[in-house]
mmCIF file of C-alpha atoms in Angstrom:
data_model
loop_
_atom_site.group_PDB
_atom_site.id
_atom_site.type_symbol
_atom_site.label_atom_id
_atom_site.label_comp_id
_atom_site.label_asym_id
_atom_site.label_seq_id
_atom_site.Cartn_x
_atom_site.Cartn_y
_atom_site.Cartn_z
ATOM 1 C CA GLU E 1 -53.221 60.640 77.188
ATOM 2 C CA THR E 2 -50.978 57.750 76.193
ATOM 3 C CA GLY E 3 -50.108 57.144 72.563
ATOM 4 C CA VAL E 4 -50.105 53.903 70.594
ATOM 5 C CA THR E 5 -47.850 51.264 72.121
ATOM 6 C CA GLN E 6 -46.573 48.223 70.245
ATOM 7 C CA SER E 7 -44.785 45.185 71.596
ATOM 8 C CA PRO E 8 -42.318 43.733 71.229
ATOM 9 C CA THR E 9 -40.106 46.334 69.549
ATOM 10 C CA HIS E 10 -37.910 43.727 67.869
ATOM 11 C CA LEU E 11 -38.367 40.045 67.193
ATOM 12 C CA ILE E 12 -36.452 37.303 65.383
ATOM 13 C CA LYS E 13 -38.308 34.204 64.230
ATOM 14 C CA THR E 14 -37.503 31.170 62.123
ATOM 15 C CA ARG E 15 -39.217 30.428 58.830
ATOM 16 C CA GLY E 16 -42.361 28.371 59.402
ATOM 17 C CA GLN E 17 -42.939 29.633 62.930
ATOM 18 C CA GLN E 18 -45.900 31.687 64.108
ATOM 19 C CA VAL E 19 -45.768 35.162 65.631
ATOM 20 C CA THR E 20 -48.120 37.431 67.577
ATOM 21 C CA LEU E 21 -47.632 41.178 67.643
ATOM 22 C CA ARG E 22 -49.510 43.446 70.043
ATOM 23 C CA CYS E 23 -50.871 46.960 69.892
ATOM 24 C CA SER E 24 -52.377 49.077 72.647
ATOM 25 C CA SER E 25 -54.377 51.821 71.031
ATOM 26 C CA GLN E 26 -54.545 55.399 72.198
ATOM 27 C CA SER E 27 -57.043 55.948 74.998
ATOM 28 C CA GLY E 28 -60.616 56.048 73.680
ATOM 29 C CA HIS E 29 -59.688 54.909 70.175
ATOM 30 C CA ASN E 30 -61.954 52.114 68.926
ATOM 31 C CA THR E 31 -60.462 51.574 65.467
ATOM 32 C CA VAL E 32 -57.102 49.965 64.728
ATOM 33 C CA SER E 33 -55.348 49.487 61.402
ATOM 34 C CA TRP E 34 -52.283 47.321 60.801
ATOM 35 C CA TYR E 35 -49.624 47.929 58.175
ATOM 36 C CA GLN E 36 -46.541 46.096 56.925
ATOM 37 C CA GLN E 37 -43.572 48.227 55.916
ATOM 38 C CA ALA E 38 -40.762 46.451 54.054
ATOM 39 C CA LEU E 39 -37.350 48.099 54.060
ATOM 40 C CA GLY E 40 -37.262 51.093 51.738
ATOM 41 C CA GLN E 41 -40.995 50.979 51.017
ATOM 42 C CA GLY E 42 -44.107 52.741 52.175
ATOM 43 C CA PRO E 43 -46.459 50.972 54.600
ATOM 44 C CA GLN E 44 -48.947 48.488 53.103
ATOM 45 C CA PHE E 45 -52.416 48.114 54.601
ATOM 46 C CA ILE E 46 -53.065 44.667 56.106
ATOM 47 C CA PHE E 47 -56.462 45.045 57.810
ATOM 48 C CA GLN E 48 -58.559 47.246 60.055
ATOM 49 C CA TYR E 49 -60.581 46.410 63.167
ATOM 50 C CA TYR E 50 -63.519 48.427 64.438
ATOM 51 C CA ARG E 51 -65.212 47.482 67.708
ATOM 52 C CA GLU E 52 -63.753 43.953 67.617
ATOM 53 C CA GLU E 53 -64.822 43.199 64.022
ATOM 54 C CA GLU E 54 -62.611 43.138 60.925
ATOM 55 C CA ASN E 55 -63.504 46.151 58.807
ATOM 56 C CA GLY E 56 -61.598 45.713 55.575
ATOM 57 C CA ARG E 57 -58.520 43.860 54.454
ATOM 58 C CA GLY E 58 -55.664 44.550 52.082
ATOM 59 C CA ASN E 59 -53.967 42.116 49.723
ATOM 60 C CA PHE E 60 -52.530 39.775 52.352
ATOM 61 C CA PRO E 61 -53.009 35.977 52.585
ATOM 62 C CA PRO E 62 -55.197 34.358 55.281
ATOM 63 C CA ARG E 63 -52.130 33.410 57.347
ATOM 64 C CA PHE E 64 -52.218 37.067 58.422
ATOM 65 C CA SER E 65 -55.012 37.310 60.986
ATOM 66 C CA GLY E 66 -56.012 39.680 63.726
ATOM 67 C CA LEU E 67 -58.039 40.259 66.833
ATOM 68 C CA GLN E 68 -59.379 43.264 68.641
ATOM 69 C CA PHE E 69 -60.290 43.013 72.303
ATOM 70 C CA PRO E 70 -63.064 44.771 74.276
ATOM 71 C CA ASN E 71 -60.521 47.342 75.512
ATOM 72 C CA TYR E 72 -59.718 47.971 71.805
ATOM 73 C CA SER E 73 -56.183 46.656 72.029
ATOM 74 C CA SER E 74 -55.287 44.467 69.082
ATOM 75 C CA GLU E 75 -53.132 41.563 67.933
ATOM 76 C CA LEU E 76 -51.665 40.664 64.569
ATOM 77 C CA ASN E 77 -50.920 36.968 64.093
ATOM 78 C CA VAL E 78 -48.839 35.589 61.262
ATOM 79 C CA ASN E 79 -48.653 31.832 60.688
ATOM 80 C CA ALA E 80 -46.124 29.851 58.663
ATOM 81 C CA LEU E 81 -43.647 32.717 58.541
ATOM 82 C CA GLU E 82 -41.784 33.324 55.301
ATOM 83 C CA LEU E 83 -38.549 35.224 54.765
ATOM 84 C CA ASP E 84 -40.483 37.981 52.945
ATOM 85 C CA ASP E 85 -42.504 38.623 56.091
ATOM 86 C CA SER E 86 -39.455 40.398 57.496
ATOM 87 C CA ALA E 87 -40.621 43.985 57.906
ATOM 88 C CA LEU E 88 -41.677 46.725 60.300
ATOM 89 C CA TYR E 89 -45.260 46.125 61.415
ATOM 90 C CA LEU E 90 -47.148 49.266 62.340
ATOM 91 C CA CYS E 91 -50.478 49.732 64.016
ATOM 92 C CA ALA E 92 -52.460 52.952 63.999
ATOM 93 C CA SER E 93 -55.495 53.831 66.083
ATOM 94 C CA SER E 94 -58.310 56.323 65.781
ATOM 95 C CA LEU E 95 -61.680 57.340 67.149
ATOM 96 C CA GLY E 96 -63.042 56.138 63.817
ATOM 97 C CA GLY E 97 -65.335 57.960 61.462
ATOM 98 C CA GLN E 98 -64.795 59.627 58.135
ATOM 99 C CA ASN E 99 -61.550 61.557 57.748
ATOM 100 C CA SER E 100 -60.537 60.864 61.335
ATOM 101 C CA GLY E 101 -56.878 61.152 62.281
ATOM 102 C CA TYR E 102 -54.857 58.024 63.010
ATOM 103 C CA THR E 103 -51.914 57.860 65.400
ATOM 104 C CA PHE E 104 -49.192 55.373 64.523
ATOM 105 C CA GLY E 105 -47.143 53.358 66.961
ATOM 106 C CA SER E 106 -43.384 52.972 66.561
ATOM 107 C CA GLY E 107 -43.774 49.476 65.178
ATOM 108 C CA THR E 108 -42.422 45.989 65.706
ATOM 109 C CA ARG E 109 -39.373 45.058 63.633
ATOM 110 C CA LEU E 110 -39.793 41.376 62.658
ATOM 111 C CA THR E 111 -36.888 39.460 61.171
ATOM 112 C CA VAL E 112 -37.517 35.987 59.759
ATOM 113 C CA VAL E 113 -34.446 33.829 59.300
ATOM 114 C CA GLY Q 1 -54.599 48.564 41.333
ATOM 115 C CA GLN Q 2 -54.237 51.975 42.875
ATOM 116 C CA GLN Q 3 -50.680 53.261 43.156
ATOM 117 C CA LEU Q 4 -49.045 56.446 44.341
ATOM 118 C CA ASN Q 5 -45.832 57.584 42.683
ATOM 119 C CA GLN Q 6 -43.634 59.966 44.618
ATOM 120 C CA SER Q 7 -40.815 62.062 43.248
ATOM 121 C CA PRO Q 8 -38.071 62.629 43.754
ATOM 122 C CA GLN Q 9 -37.013 59.412 45.454
ATOM 123 C CA SER Q 10 -34.381 61.276 47.481
ATOM 124 C CA MET Q 11 -33.087 64.797 47.984
ATOM 125 C CA PHE Q 12 -29.915 66.178 49.508
ATOM 126 C CA ILE Q 13 -30.160 69.896 50.155
ATOM 127 C CA GLN Q 14 -28.454 72.713 52.005
ATOM 128 C CA GLU Q 15 -29.988 74.042 55.222
ATOM 129 C CA GLY Q 16 -32.165 77.059 54.452
ATOM 130 C CA GLU Q 17 -33.198 75.871 51.003
ATOM 131 C CA ASP Q 18 -36.808 75.269 50.013
ATOM 132 C CA VAL Q 19 -37.933 71.754 49.117
ATOM 133 C CA SER Q 20 -40.678 70.527 46.830
ATOM 134 C CA MET Q 21 -41.894 66.961 46.378
ATOM 135 C CA ASN Q 22 -44.947 65.539 44.697
ATOM 136 C CA CYS Q 23 -47.172 62.559 44.433
ATOM 137 C CA THR Q 24 -49.199 61.371 41.444
ATOM 138 C CA SER Q 25 -51.698 58.637 40.768
ATOM 139 C CA SER Q 26 -53.686 57.250 37.870
ATOM 140 C CA SER Q 27 -56.710 57.040 40.211
ATOM 141 C CA ILE Q 28 -58.773 59.731 41.866
ATOM 142 C CA PHE Q 29 -58.401 60.291 45.593
ATOM 143 C CA ASN Q 30 -60.864 62.055 47.890
ATOM 144 C CA THR Q 31 -58.248 62.744 50.530
ATOM 145 C CA TRP Q 32 -54.504 63.319 50.396
ATOM 146 C CA LEU Q 33 -52.315 62.932 53.453
ATOM 147 C CA TRP Q 34 -48.652 63.751 53.957
ATOM 148 C CA TYR Q 35 -46.636 61.921 56.616
ATOM 149 C CA LYS Q 36 -43.069 62.131 57.913
ATOM 150 C CA GLN Q 37 -41.254 59.103 59.290
ATOM 151 C CA ASP Q 38 -38.108 59.334 61.387
ATOM 152 C CA PRO Q 39 -35.820 56.300 61.815
ATOM 153 C CA GLY Q 40 -37.242 53.781 64.265
ATOM 154 C CA GLU Q 41 -40.597 55.563 64.477
ATOM 155 C CA GLY Q 42 -44.022 55.314 62.917
ATOM 156 C CA PRO Q 43 -45.268 57.894 60.415
ATOM 157 C CA VAL Q 44 -46.533 61.190 61.821
ATOM 158 C CA LEU Q 45 -49.267 63.113 60.010
ATOM 159 C CA LEU Q 46 -48.109 66.506 58.749
ATOM 160 C CA ILE Q 47 -50.984 67.757 56.617
ATOM 161 C CA ALA Q 48 -54.394 66.419 55.539
ATOM 162 C CA LEU Q 49 -56.170 67.665 52.404
ATOM 163 C CA TYR Q 50 -59.875 66.966 51.814
ATOM 164 C CA LYS Q 51 -60.919 69.066 48.844
ATOM 165 C CA ALA Q 52 -59.650 69.417 45.257
ATOM 166 C CA GLY Q 53 -57.651 72.641 44.919
ATOM 167 C CA GLU Q 54 -57.193 72.992 48.677
ATOM 168 C CA LEU Q 55 -53.944 74.611 49.802
ATOM 169 C CA THR Q 56 -53.050 74.043 53.443
ATOM 170 C CA SER Q 57 -50.106 75.158 55.565
ATOM 171 C CA ASN Q 58 -48.614 73.834 58.771
ATOM 172 C CA GLY Q 59 -45.761 76.099 59.825
ATOM 173 C CA ARG Q 60 -43.078 75.914 57.138
ATOM 174 C CA LEU Q 61 -44.978 73.158 55.316
ATOM 175 C CA THR Q 62 -47.495 73.783 52.566
ATOM 176 C CA ALA Q 63 -49.410 71.126 50.653
ATOM 177 C CA GLN Q 64 -51.941 71.251 47.837
ATOM 178 C CA PHE Q 65 -54.638 68.857 46.650
ATOM 179 C CA GLY Q 66 -54.482 68.832 42.855
ATOM 180 C CA ILE Q 67 -57.511 69.968 40.853
ATOM 181 C CA THR Q 68 -57.659 66.645 38.979
ATOM 182 C CA ARG Q 69 -57.651 64.819 42.369
ATOM 183 C CA LYS Q 70 -54.826 62.686 40.999
ATOM 184 C CA ASP Q 71 -51.900 64.573 42.465
ATOM 185 C CA SER Q 72 -50.589 66.515 45.433
ATOM 186 C CA PHE Q 73 -47.431 68.355 46.331
ATOM 187 C CA LEU Q 74 -45.651 69.217 49.555
ATOM 188 C CA ASN Q 75 -43.336 72.189 49.980
ATOM 189 C CA ILE Q 76 -41.000 72.826 52.889
ATOM 190 C CA SER Q 77 -39.604 76.322 53.187
ATOM 191 C CA ALA Q 78 -36.285 77.281 54.791
ATOM 192 C CA SER Q 79 -35.294 73.689 55.610
ATOM 193 C CA ILE Q 80 -33.600 72.896 58.914
ATOM 194 C CA PRO Q 81 -31.653 69.785 60.007
ATOM 195 C CA SER Q 82 -34.664 68.306 61.858
ATOM 196 C CA ASP Q 83 -36.549 68.133 58.530
ATOM 197 C CA VAL Q 84 -34.430 65.073 57.739
ATOM 198 C CA GLY Q 85 -36.555 61.972 57.300
ATOM 199 C CA ILE Q 86 -38.771 60.125 54.850
ATOM 200 C CA TYR Q 87 -41.877 61.875 53.572
ATOM 201 C CA PHE Q 88 -44.838 59.819 52.398
ATOM 202 C CA CYS Q 89 -47.976 60.767 50.584
ATOM 203 C CA ALA Q 90 -51.013 58.588 51.219
ATOM 204 C CA GLY Q 91 -54.652 58.329 50.275
ATOM 205 C CA PRO Q 92 -57.592 56.112 51.246
ATOM 206 C CA PHE Q 93 -58.374 53.047 49.151
ATOM 207 C CA HIS Q 94 -60.858 53.049 46.306
ATOM 208 C CA GLY Q 95 -62.102 56.613 46.601
ATOM 209 C CA SER Q 96 -63.249 56.168 50.183
ATOM 210 C CA SER Q 97 -62.737 58.546 53.071
ATOM 211 C CA ASN Q 98 -61.563 55.916 55.542
ATOM 212 C CA THR Q 99 -58.184 57.342 56.497
ATOM 213 C CA GLY Q 100 -57.306 54.118 58.300
ATOM 214 C CA LYS Q 101 -57.164 52.151 55.057
ATOM 215 C CA LEU Q 102 -54.394 53.930 53.214
ATOM 216 C CA ILE Q 103 -52.243 53.459 50.163
ATOM 217 C CA PHE Q 104 -48.803 54.972 50.662
ATOM 218 C CA GLY Q 105 -46.284 56.197 48.132
ATOM 219 C CA GLN Q 106 -42.775 54.794 48.228
ATOM 220 C CA GLY Q 107 -41.449 57.864 50.015
ATOM 221 C CA THR Q 108 -39.057 60.768 49.427
ATOM 222 C CA THR Q 109 -35.940 60.680 51.584
ATOM 223 C CA LEU Q 110 -34.762 64.138 52.589
ATOM 224 C CA GLN Q 111 -31.288 64.878 53.834
ATOM 225 C CA VAL Q 112 -30.292 68.378 54.950
ATOM 226 C CA LYS Q 113 -26.701 69.546 55.081
ATOM 227 C CA PRO Q 114 -26.083 72.089 57.869
#
């Protein structure tokens, strides 16, 4: 079975631009969570998608939005990029359910200049 | 809000030594998770703890879920060079059991000298 795949691996954007990051979840996994990890910090929960619906959100502004597709792959969109958005963005997928295990991708390193 | 405090922040040890790190919170957690992150990779789950007082091992790793449900520790015995990395504790938000909505500690960086 394939793991969680994220694309692109690295990205440089200018302040004010918009960006879309992609995540292909592990085969059969219907739940995806997105995290932002600033340098030297632990990951911070952005939001979770379950069967194409948002299922909880962390303390991130509305310019962070997401989508989940019928094949359970997912996108994270960030509008009006700010310098502080520079971080490693991680997605993690799971079969869902209480106490289920999540597999993380290797992340997308976003640099905003 | 909920926060997880990890200590120590970093450790530099000799190969073969045992390592201990811990994680504390002012809030109760129903689940404690320990992850390891290598450079350029996402976190990998090492151990999951679901019950207060639970002690669980995974090879040379042992972790415990504190009785108060506000702390956990991770021990690594007989460290080897591939143990190098950043270790994170994590727990689900607001006393839930949704392990996809996690709060992470700030990490303990482990370096092992051969």
